[in-house]
Coordinates of C-alpha atoms in Angstrom, one line a residue:
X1 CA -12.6 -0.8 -8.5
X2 CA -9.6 0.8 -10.1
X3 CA -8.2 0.4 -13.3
X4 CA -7.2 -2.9 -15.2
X5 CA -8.9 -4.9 -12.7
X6 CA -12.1 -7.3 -12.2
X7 CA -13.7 -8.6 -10.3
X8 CA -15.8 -12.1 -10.6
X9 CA -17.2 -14.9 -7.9
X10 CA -15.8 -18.2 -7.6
X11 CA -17.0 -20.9 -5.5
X12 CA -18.3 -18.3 -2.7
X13 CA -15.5 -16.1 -2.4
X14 CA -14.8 -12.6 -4.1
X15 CA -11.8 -12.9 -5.7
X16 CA -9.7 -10.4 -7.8
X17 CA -7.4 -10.2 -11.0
X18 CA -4.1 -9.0 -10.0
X19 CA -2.7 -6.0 -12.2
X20 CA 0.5 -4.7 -12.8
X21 CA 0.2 -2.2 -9.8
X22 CA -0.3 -5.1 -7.4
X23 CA 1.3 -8.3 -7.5
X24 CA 1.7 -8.9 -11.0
X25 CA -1.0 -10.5 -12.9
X26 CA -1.1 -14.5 -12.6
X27 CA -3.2 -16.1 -10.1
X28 CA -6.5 -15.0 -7.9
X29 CA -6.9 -12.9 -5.4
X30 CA -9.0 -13.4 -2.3
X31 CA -10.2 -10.0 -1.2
X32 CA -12.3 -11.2 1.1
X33 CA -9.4 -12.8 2.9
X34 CA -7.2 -9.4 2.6
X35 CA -10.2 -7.4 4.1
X36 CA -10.7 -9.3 7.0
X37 CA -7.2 -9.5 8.0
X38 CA -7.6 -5.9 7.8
X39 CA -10.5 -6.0 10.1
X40 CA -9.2 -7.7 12.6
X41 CA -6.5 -5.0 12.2
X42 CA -9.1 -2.4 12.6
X43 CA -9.9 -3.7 15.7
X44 CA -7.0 -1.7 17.4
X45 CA -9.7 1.5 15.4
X46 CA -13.0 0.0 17.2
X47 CA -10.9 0.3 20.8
X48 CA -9.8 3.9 19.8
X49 CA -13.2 4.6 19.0
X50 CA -14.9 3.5 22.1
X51 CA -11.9 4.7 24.7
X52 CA -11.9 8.2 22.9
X53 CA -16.0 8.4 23.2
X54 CA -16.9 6.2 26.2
X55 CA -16.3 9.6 28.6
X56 CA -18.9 11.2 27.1
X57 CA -22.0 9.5 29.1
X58 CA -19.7 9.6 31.7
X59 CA -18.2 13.1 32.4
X60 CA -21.4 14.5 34.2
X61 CA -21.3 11.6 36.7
X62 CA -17.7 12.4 37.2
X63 CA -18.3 15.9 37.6
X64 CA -20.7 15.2 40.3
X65 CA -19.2 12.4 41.8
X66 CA -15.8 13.9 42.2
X67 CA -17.3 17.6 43.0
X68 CA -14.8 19.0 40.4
X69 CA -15.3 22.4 38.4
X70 CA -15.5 22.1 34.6
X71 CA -11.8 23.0 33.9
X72 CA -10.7 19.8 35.7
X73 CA -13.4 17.7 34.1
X74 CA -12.2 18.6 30.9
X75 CA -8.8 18.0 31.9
X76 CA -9.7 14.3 33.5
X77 CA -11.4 13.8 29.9
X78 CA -8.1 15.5 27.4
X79 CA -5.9 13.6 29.6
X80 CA -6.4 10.6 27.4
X81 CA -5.0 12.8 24.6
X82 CA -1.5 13.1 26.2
X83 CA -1.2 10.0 26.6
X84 CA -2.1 9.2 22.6
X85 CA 0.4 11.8 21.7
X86 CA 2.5 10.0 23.7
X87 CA 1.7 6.7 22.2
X88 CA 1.5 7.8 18.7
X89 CA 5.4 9.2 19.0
X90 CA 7.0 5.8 20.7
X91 CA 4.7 3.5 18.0
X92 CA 6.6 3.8 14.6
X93 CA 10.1 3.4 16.5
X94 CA 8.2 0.0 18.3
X95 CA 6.5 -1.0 15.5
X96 CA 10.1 -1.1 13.4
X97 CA 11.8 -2.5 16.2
X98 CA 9.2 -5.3 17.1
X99 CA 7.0 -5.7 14.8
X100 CA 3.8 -4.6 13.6
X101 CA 1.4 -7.7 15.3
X102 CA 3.8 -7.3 18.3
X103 CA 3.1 -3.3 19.2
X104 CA -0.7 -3.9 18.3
X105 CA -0.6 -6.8 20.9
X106 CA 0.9 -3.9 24.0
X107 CA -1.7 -1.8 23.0
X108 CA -4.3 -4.5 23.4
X109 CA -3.0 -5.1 27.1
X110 CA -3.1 -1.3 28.1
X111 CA -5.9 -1.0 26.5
X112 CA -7.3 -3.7 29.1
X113 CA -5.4 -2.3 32.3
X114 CA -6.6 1.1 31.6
X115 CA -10.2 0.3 31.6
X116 CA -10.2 -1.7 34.8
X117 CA -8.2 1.4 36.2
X118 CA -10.4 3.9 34.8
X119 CA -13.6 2.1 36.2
X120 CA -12.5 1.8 39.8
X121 CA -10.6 4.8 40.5
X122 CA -10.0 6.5 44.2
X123 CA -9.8 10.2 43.1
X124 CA -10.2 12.0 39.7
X125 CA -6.6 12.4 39.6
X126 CA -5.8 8.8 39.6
X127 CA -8.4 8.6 36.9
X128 CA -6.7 11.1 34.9
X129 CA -3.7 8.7 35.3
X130 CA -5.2 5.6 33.7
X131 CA -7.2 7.7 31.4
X132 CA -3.0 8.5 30.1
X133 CA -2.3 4.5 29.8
X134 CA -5.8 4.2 27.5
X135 CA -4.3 7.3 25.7
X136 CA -1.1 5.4 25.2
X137 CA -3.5 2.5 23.5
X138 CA -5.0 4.6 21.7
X139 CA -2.4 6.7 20.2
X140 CA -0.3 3.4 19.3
X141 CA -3.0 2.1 17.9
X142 CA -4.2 5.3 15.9
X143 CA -0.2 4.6 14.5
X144 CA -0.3 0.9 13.8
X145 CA -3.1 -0.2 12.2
X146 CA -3.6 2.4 9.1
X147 CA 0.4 1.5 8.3
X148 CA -0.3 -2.4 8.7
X149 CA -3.3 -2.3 7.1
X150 CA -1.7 0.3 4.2
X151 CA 1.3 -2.0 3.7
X152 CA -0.8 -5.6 3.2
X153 CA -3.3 -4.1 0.8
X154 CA -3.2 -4.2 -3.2
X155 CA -3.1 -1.1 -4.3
X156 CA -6.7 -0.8 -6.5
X157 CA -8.2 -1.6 -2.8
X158 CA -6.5 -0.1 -0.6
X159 CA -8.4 3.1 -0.1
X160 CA -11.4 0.8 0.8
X161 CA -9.3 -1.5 3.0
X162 CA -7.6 1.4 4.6
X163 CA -11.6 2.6 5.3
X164 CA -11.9 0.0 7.7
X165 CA -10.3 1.7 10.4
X166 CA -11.9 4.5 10.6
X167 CA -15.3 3.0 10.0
X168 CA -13.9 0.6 13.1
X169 CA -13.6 4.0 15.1
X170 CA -17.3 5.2 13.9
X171 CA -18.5 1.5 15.4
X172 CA -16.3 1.7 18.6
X173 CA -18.1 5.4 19.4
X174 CA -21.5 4.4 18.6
X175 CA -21.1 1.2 20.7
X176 CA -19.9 3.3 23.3
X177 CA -23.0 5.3 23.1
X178 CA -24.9 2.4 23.0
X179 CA -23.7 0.8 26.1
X180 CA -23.8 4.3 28.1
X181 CA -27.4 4.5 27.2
X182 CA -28.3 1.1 28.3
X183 CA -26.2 1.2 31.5
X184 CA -27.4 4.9 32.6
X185 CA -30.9 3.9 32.1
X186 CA -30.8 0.5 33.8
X187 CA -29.4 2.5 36.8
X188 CA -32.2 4.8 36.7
X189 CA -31.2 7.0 33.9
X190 CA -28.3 8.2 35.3
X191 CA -24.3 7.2 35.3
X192 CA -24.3 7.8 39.3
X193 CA -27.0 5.4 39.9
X194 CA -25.6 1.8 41.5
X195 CA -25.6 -1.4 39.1
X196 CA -24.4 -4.2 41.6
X197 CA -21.1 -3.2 43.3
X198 CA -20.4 0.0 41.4
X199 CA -22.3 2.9 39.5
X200 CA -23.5 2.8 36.1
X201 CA -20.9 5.5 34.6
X202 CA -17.5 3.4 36.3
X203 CA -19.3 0.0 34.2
X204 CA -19.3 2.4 31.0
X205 CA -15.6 2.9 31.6
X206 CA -14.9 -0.9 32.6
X207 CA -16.3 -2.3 29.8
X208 CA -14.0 -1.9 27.5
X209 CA -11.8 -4.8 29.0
X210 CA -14.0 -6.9 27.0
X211 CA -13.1 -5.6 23.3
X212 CA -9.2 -5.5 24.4
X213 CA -9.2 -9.2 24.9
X214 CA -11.0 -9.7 21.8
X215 CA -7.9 -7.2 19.9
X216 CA -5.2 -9.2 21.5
X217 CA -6.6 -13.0 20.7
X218 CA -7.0 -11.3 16.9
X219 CA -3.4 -9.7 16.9
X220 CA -2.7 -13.5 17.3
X221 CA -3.9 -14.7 13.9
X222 CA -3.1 -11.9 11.1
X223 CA 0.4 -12.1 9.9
X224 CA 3.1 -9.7 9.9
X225 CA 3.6 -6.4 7.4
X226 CA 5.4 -8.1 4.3
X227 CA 7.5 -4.6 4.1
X228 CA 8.6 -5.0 7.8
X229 CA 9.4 -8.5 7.0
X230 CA 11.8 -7.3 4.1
X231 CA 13.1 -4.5 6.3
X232 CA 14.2 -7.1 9.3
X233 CA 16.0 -9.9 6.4
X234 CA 12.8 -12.1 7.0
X235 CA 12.8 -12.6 3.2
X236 CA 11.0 -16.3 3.2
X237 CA 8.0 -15.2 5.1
X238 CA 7.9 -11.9 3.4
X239 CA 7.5 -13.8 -0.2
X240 CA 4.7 -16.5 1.8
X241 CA 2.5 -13.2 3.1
X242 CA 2.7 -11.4 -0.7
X243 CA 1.8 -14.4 -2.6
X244 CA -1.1 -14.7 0.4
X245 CA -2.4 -10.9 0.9
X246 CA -1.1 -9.5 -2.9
X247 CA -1.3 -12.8 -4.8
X248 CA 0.2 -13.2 -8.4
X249 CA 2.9 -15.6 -9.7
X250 CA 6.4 -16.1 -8.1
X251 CA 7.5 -14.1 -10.2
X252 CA 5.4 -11.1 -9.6
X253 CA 6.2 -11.9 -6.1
X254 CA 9.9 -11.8 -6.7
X255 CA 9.2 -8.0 -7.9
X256 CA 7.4 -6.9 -5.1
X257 CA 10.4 -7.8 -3.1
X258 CA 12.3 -6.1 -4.8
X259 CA 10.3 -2.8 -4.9
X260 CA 10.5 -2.8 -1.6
X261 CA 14.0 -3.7 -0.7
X262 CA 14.6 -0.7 -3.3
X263 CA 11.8 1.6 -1.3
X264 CA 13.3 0.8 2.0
X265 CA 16.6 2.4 0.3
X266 CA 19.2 2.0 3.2
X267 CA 19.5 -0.6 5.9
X268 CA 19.9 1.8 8.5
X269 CA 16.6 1.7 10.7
X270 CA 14.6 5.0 9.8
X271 CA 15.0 8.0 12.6
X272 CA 13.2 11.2 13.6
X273 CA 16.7 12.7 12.0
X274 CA 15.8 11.0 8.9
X275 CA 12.4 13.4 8.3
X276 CA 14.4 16.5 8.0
X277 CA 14.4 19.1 5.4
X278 CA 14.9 22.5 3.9
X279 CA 12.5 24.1 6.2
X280 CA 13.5 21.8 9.5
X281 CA 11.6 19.0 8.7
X282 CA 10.4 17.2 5.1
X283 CA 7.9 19.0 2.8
X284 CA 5.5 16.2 2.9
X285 CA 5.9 15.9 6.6
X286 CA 4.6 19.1 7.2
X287 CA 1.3 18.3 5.2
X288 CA 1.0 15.2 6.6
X289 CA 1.2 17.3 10.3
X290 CA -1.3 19.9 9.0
X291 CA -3.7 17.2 7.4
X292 CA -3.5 15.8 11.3
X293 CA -4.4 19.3 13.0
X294 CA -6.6 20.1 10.7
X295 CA -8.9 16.9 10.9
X296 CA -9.4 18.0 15.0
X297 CA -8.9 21.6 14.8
X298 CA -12.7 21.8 13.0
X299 CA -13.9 20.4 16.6
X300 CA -14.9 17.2 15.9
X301 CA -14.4 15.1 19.0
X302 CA -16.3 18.1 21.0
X303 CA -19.2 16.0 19.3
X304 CA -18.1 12.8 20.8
X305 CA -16.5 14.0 23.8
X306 CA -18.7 16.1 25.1
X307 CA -22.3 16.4 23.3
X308 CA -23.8 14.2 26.1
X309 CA -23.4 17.3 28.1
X310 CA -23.8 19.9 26.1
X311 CA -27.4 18.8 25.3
X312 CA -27.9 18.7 28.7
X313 CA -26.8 22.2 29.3
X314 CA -29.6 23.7 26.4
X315 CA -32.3 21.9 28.4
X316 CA -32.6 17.7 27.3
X317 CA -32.8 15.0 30.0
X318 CA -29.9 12.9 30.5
X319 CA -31.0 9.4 29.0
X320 CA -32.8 12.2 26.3
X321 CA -28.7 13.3 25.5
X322 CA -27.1 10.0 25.2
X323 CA -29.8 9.2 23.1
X324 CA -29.1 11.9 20.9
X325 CA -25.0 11.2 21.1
X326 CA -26.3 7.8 19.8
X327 CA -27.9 9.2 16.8
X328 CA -24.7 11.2 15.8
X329 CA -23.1 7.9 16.1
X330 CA -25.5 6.3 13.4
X331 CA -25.2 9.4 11.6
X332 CA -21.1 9.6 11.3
X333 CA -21.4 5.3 10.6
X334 CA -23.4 6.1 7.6
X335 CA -21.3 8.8 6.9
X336 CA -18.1 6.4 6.7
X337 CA -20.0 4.1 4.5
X338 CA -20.1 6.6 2.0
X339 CA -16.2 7.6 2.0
X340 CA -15.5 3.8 1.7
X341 CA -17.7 3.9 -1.1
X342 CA -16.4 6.9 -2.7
X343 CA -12.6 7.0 -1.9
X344 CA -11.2 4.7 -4.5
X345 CA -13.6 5.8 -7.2
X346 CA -13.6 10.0 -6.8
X347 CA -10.1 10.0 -4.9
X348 CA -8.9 11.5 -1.7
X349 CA -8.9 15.2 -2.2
X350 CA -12.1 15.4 -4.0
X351 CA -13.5 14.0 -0.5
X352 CA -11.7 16.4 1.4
X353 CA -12.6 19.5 -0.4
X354 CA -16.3 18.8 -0.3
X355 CA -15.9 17.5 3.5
X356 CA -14.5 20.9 4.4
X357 CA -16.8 22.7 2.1
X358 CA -20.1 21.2 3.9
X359 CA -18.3 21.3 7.3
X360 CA -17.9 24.9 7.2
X361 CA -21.5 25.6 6.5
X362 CA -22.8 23.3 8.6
X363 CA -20.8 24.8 11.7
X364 CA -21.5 28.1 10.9
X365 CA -25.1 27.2 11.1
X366 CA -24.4 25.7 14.7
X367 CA -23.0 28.4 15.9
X368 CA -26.0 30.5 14.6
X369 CA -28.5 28.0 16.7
X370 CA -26.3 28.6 19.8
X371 CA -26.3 32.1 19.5
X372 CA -30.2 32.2 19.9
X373 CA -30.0 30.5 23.5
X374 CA -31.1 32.2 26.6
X375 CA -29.5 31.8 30.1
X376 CA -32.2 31.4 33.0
X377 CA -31.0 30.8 37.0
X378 CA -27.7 29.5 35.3
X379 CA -28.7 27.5 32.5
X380 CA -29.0 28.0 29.1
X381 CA -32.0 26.9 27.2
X382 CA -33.0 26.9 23.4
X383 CA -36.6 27.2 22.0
X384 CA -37.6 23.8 20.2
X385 CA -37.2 24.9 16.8
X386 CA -33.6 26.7 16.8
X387 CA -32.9 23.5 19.1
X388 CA -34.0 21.3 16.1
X389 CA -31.7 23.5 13.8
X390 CA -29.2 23.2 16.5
X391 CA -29.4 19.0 16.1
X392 CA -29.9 18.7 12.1
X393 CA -26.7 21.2 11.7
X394 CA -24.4 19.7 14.0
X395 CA -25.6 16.1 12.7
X396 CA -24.6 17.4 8.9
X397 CA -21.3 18.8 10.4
X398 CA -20.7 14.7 11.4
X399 CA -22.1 14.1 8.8
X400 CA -20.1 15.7 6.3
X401 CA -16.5 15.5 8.4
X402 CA -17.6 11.1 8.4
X403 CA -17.5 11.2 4.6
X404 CA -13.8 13.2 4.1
X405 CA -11.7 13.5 6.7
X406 CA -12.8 11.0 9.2
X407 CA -11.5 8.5 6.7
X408 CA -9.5 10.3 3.8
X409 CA -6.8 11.3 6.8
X410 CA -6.1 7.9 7.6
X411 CA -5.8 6.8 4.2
X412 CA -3.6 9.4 2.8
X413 CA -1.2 9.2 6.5
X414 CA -1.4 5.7 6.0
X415 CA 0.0 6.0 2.4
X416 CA 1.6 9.4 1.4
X417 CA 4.9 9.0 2.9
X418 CA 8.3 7.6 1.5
X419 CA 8.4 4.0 2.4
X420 CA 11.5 4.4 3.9
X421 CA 10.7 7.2 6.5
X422 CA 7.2 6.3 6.8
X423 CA 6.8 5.1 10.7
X424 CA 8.6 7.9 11.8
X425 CA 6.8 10.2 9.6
X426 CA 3.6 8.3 10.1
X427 CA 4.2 9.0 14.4
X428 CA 5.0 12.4 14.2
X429 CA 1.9 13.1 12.1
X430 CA 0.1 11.5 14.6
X431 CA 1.1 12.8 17.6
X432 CA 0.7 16.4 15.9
X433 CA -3.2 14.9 15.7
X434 CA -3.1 14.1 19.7
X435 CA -1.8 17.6 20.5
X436 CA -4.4 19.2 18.5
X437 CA -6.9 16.6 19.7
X438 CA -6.0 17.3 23.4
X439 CA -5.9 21.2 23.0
X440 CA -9.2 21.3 21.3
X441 CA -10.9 18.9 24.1
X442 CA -9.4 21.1 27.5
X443 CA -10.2 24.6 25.6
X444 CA -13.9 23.6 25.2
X445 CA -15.6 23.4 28.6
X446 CA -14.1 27.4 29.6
X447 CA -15.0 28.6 26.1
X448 CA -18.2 26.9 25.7
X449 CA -18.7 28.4 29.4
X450 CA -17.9 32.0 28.0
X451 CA -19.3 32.1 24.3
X452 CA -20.7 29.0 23.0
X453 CA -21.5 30.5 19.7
X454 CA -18.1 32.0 19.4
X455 CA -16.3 28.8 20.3
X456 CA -18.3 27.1 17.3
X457 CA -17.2 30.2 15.1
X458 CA -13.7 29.2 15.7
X459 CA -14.2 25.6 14.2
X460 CA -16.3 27.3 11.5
X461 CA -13.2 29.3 10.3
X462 CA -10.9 25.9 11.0
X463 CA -13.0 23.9 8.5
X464 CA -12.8 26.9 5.7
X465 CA -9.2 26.8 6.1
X466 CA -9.3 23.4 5.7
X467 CA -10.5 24.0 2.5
X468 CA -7.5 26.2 1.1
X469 CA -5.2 23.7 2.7
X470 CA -6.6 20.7 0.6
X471 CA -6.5 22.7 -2.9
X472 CA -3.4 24.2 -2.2
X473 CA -1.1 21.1 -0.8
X474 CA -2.6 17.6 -0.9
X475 CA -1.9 15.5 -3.8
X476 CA -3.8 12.6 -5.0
X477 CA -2.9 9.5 -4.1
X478 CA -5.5 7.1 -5.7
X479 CA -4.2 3.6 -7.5
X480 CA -0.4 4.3 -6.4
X481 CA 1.7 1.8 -5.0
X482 CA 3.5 2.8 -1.6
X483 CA 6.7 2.3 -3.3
X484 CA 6.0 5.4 -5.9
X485 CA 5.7 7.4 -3.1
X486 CA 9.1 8.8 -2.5
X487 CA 8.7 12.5 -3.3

């Protein structure tokens, strides 16, 4: 649980003694509170989740219903990331200039208008179009709530706390999965067959409207980051959400104030300008940009984005494939529940370097699978044992990338940069993740087309560099406050 501090039950709740690292060490702590007004954060993760992996059951149908070639599919399905680039660079200069619970609140309503778009579209173009609006959701979102949910936990928790966004993102994609599986089959077990007045893969994308509305009624209810609070003169309200979220006496409370006013360092608002450095940009900006590639650059939303179909294309049924994109799902929640476990107790890199370590074997044991598949009239097909290998290994490469850096990149963005550059810092990391997200996502349908073994070769070396990357630049970041982070 971190050092200097217990934990005990009293009268039904899970409360915690404040150390010197939090809020001082006076009065009680309710983490049970603190958590779920980081889950209802989180929620902006569950939406990234599901809008990131909902096209998976649904790109065949699209395909087919649209009579597009592969290169435009998986431009109709990356699209999405442009926009979250997008997103991710506008958020931190929102989020200090409205708010935290006011940015997460647009996101909510484009997350809404982009899924009633998405499910009723007239052409694949104008699909692509309000895929780019979700993408804007997303890529706020993918901003906001690791720094919200960062800057209202005590430090001893916060690895945990910080957790609950990507273990949101793990529940939005299998939930995605879920409701592709149950809509495909009650059409017939297909997305193009007709549920009421439209077909089974436009309800997949539709859906999502419900979740949105949930997001923005919770975005009503959670109050405001206590740093932005100090940053905008809100001083009064700032002290009320410490003593609420960090506990301690008014004293201790007093001192968190002024940590921060001293973090924040100048008044000015913080700038792009602000992040730059001896090599054009700060030192630990440049990690925080390569911790970003790297986490997609090993191929991991290939998995969620398109497994459905590459399934398919070695031989299994349709309902058979989402089925199986289902299991990965259960298979990178479980993975998640082990990082949250492990990420306050072991530490951030630890996690990574194993992550990295198994990822690389794992892929290279994909690619070995693929390699063994044979092409007949078009289609390739994989006996039932190297198609077995072909499912544990890719299921251990979720696996392993669930318990590191699906949830270690979020924490450490979330909490390795100087308070007082940290939303621009935290936006341009991001977007470097969209960029890599979106290149990996269009480059994988003509690769995979070429050389599927190859292409998973690529991710193999990706994860091994990930490796050298991790023991060479990350630095631990376990039990820190925000404040000391100003290197």
């Amino acid at each position: 649980m971190g050092p200097g501090r217990g934990v005990r039950v009293r009268r039904g709740a899970v409360v915690a003694k404040s150390d010197a690292a939090g809020a001082g060490g006076g009065e009680d702590l309710n983490i049970v509170h603190v958590a779920m007004i980081a889950g209802a954060a989180a929620m902006g993760g569950f939406l990234f989740g599901y809008d990131s992996a909902v096209i998976n059951g649904a790109v065949s149908s699209i395909e087919e219903h649209f009579r597009v070639s592969p290169s435009v599919t998986g431009f109709t399905v990356a699209a999405a990331l442009l926009g979250s680039a997008l997103g991710a660079a506008l958020a931190g200069g929102m989020a200090d200039r409205l708010g935290r619970i006011r940015v997460m609140q647009i996101a909510a309503v484009l997350f809404a208008v982009s899924a009633v778009g998405s499910a009723l579209p007239f052409t694949v173009w104008d699909l692509a179009g309000w895929r780019v609006v979700g993408g804007v959701a997303i890529g706020i979102a993918s901003v906001i709530a690791p720094t919200y949910i960062a800057e209202v936990s005590p430090p001893a928790f916060r690895g945990r706390l910080a957790s609950l966004q990507q273990l949101a993102i793990v529940l939005g994609i299998a939930m995605s999965q879920l409701v592709n599986y149950a809509l495909a089959s009650g059409a017939g077990g297909s997305g193009m067959g007709d549920l009421g007045p439209l077909m089974a893969w436009q309800w997949m994308l539709g859906v999502e409207v419900l979740p949105a509305i949930v997001y923005f009624l919770l975005s009503l209810v959670i109050p405001e980051s206590p740093r932005h609070l100090v940053r905008v003169g809100r001083i009064d309200r700032a002290r009320r959400v410490l003593r609420e979220v960090e506990g301690g006496t008014s004293e201790d409370v007093e001192q968190r104030v002024r940590e921060i006013r001293e973090a924040l360092g100048s008044e000015v608002k913080p700038r792009l300008s602000d992040l730059r450095g001896r090599y054009g940009l700060l030192g630990i900006v440049w990690v925080g940009m390569a911790l970003s590639a790297f986490q997609q650059l090993v191929g991991i939303n290939v998995i969620f984005y398109y497994s459905s179909s590459l399934w398919q294309s070695v031989g299994i049924a349709e309902t058979d494939s989402l089925l199986l994109s289902l299991f990965t799902s259960i298979v990178n929640i479980l993975g998640t529940f082990v990082a949250i476990a492990l990420v306050d107790r072991i530490g951030r890199k630890p996690l990574l370097l194993v992550g990295s370590a198994g990822m690389a074997v794992a892929l290279g044991v994909t690619s070995f699978a693929f390699s063994h598949a044979t092409v007949v009239d078009g289609q390739a097909e994989l006996s039932s044992g190297w198609a077995l290998v072909a499912l544990v290994s890719a299921s251990t490469f979720v696996l392993f990338f669930a318990l590191s850096w699906g949830v270690v990149t979020w924490v450490l963005l979330g909490e390795m940069f100087p308070l007082r550059v940290r939303a621009a810092a935290m936006a341009v990391a991001t977007a470097t993740q969209w960029i890599a997200n979106w290149l990996i996502t269009i480059t994988f349908p003509p690769l995979s087309d070429w050389n599927l073994p190859l292409t998973y070769l690529v991710y193999t070396a990706f994860a091994a560099l990930s490796f050298l990357f991790v023991a060479r630049y990350i630095r631990e970041t376990k039990g820190k406050t925000l404040e000391s982070m100003q290197a």
